[in-house]
Coordinates of C-alpha atoms in Angstrom, one line a residue:
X1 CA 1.6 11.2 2.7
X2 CA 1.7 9.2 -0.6
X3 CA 0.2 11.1 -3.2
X4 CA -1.7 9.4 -6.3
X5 CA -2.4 10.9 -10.0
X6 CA -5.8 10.7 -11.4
X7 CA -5.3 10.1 -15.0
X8 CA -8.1 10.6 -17.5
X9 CA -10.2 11.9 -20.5
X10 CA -11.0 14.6 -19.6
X11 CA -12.6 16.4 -22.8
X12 CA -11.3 19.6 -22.7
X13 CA -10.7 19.9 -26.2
X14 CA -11.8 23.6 -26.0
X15 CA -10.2 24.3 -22.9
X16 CA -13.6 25.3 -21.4
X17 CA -13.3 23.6 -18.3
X18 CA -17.1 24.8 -17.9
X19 CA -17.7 22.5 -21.0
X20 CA -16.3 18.8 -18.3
X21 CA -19.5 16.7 -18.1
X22 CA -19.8 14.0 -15.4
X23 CA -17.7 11.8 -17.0
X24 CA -14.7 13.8 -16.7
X25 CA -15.3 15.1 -13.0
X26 CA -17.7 12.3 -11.1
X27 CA -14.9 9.3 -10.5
X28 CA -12.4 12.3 -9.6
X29 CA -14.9 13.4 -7.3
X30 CA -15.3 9.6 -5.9
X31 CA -11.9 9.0 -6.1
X32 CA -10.7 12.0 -4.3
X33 CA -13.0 10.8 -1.1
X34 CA -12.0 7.2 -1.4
X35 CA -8.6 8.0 -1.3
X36 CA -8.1 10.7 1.4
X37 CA -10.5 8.5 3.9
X38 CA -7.4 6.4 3.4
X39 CA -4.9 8.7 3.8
X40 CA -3.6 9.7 0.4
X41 CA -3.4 12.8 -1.2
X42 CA -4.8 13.3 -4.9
X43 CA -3.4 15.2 -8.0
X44 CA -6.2 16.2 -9.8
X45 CA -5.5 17.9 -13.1
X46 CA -8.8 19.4 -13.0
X47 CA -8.2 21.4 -10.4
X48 CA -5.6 23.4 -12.3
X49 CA -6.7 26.4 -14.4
X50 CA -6.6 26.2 -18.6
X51 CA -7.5 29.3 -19.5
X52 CA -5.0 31.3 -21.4
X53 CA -2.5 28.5 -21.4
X54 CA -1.2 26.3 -24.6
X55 CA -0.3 22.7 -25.0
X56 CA 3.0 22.5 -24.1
X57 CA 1.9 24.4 -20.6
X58 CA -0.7 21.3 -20.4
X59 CA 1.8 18.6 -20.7
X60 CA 4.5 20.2 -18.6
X61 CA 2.1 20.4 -15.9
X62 CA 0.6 16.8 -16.0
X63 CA 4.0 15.7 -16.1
X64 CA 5.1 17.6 -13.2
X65 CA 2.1 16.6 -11.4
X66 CA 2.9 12.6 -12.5
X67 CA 6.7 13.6 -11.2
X68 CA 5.1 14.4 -7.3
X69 CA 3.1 11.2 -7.3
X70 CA 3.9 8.2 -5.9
X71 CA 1.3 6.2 -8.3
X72 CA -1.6 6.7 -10.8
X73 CA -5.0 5.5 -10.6
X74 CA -6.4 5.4 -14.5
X75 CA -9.7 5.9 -15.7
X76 CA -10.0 4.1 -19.2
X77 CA -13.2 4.5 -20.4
X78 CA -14.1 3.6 -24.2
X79 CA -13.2 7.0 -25.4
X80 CA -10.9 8.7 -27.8
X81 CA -7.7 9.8 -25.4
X82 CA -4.7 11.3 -25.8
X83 CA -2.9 12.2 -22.6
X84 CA -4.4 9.4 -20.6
X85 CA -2.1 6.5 -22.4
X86 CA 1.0 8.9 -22.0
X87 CA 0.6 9.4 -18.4
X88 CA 0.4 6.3 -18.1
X89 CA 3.5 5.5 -20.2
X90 CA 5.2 7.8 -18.4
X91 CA 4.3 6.9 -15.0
X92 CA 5.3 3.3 -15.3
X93 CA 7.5 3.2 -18.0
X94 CA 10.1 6.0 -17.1
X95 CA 9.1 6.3 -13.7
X96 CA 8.8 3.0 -12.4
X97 CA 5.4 4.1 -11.1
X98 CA 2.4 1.8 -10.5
X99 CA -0.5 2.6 -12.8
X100 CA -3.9 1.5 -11.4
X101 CA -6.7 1.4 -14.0
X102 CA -10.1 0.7 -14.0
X103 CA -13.1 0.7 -15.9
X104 CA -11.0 -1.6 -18.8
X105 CA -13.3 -0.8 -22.0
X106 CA -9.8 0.4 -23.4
X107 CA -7.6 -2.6 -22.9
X108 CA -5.4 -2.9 -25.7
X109 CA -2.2 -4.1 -25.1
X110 CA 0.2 -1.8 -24.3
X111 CA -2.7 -0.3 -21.6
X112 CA -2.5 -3.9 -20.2
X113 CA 1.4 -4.4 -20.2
X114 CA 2.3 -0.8 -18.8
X115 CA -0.8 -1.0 -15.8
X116 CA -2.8 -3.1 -13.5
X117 CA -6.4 -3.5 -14.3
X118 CA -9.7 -3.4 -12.2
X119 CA -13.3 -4.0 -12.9
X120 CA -14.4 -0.8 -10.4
X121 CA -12.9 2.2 -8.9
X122 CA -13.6 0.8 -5.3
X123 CA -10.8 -2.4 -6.5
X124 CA -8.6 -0.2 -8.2
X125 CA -8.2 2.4 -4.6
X126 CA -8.0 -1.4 -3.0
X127 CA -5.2 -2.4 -4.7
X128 CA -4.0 1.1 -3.9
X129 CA -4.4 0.8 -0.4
X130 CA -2.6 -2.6 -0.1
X131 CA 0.1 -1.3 -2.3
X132 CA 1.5 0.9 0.6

């Protein structure tokens, strides 16, 4: 089964993962059921716990999680991000991944060189699905 990376804010600057408003978990959500009706599997990094844990257990987790995937799907809302353009870097850049983003409010130009871009999430799982 080809397994895909959900990359994006998630605004857990606190590490209260009580504290993740729609924006961080609705598209998951979506995503999730979009994707397994087509027969992926989905790393979600909200699923993970975040109490008690530091940074660097953050990033070494995301990155292991990018590692299993066989792609990303990107959310890229207008909103300060760290971790999102990373993934991302790392997935295609070091990994030869494909990135899938949509939602392109944040389209500078290393987001456009490093992904491929979509208007909706239902273009961007798409692509996905003809990707395979």
């Amino acid at each position: 089964m080809k397994m895909i990376y959900l990359a994006g804010p998630m605004h857990c600057y606190s590490g209260k993962e009580e504290e993740w408003d729609d924006q961080v978990l609705h598209w998951r959500q979506l995503a999730t059921t979009k994707l397994a009706a087509l027969g992926f599997g989905v790393l979600d990094p909200t699923l993970r716990p975040y109490t008690g844990i530091n940074e660097v257990e953050i990033v070494e987790a995301d990155l292991e999680e990018v590692r299993k995937s066989d792609g990303v799907l990107a959310y890229l809302p207008n909103v300060p991000m760290a971790g999102t353009p990373m993934e991302i870097f790392f997935a295609s850049y070091v990994l030869k991944l494909p990135v899938f983003a949509f939602s392109m409010e944040n389209d500078g130009p290393w987001i456009k060189y490093f992904t491929d871009q979509y208007p909706t999430i239902d273009k961007a799982v798409e692509a996905i699905n003809h990707w395979v």
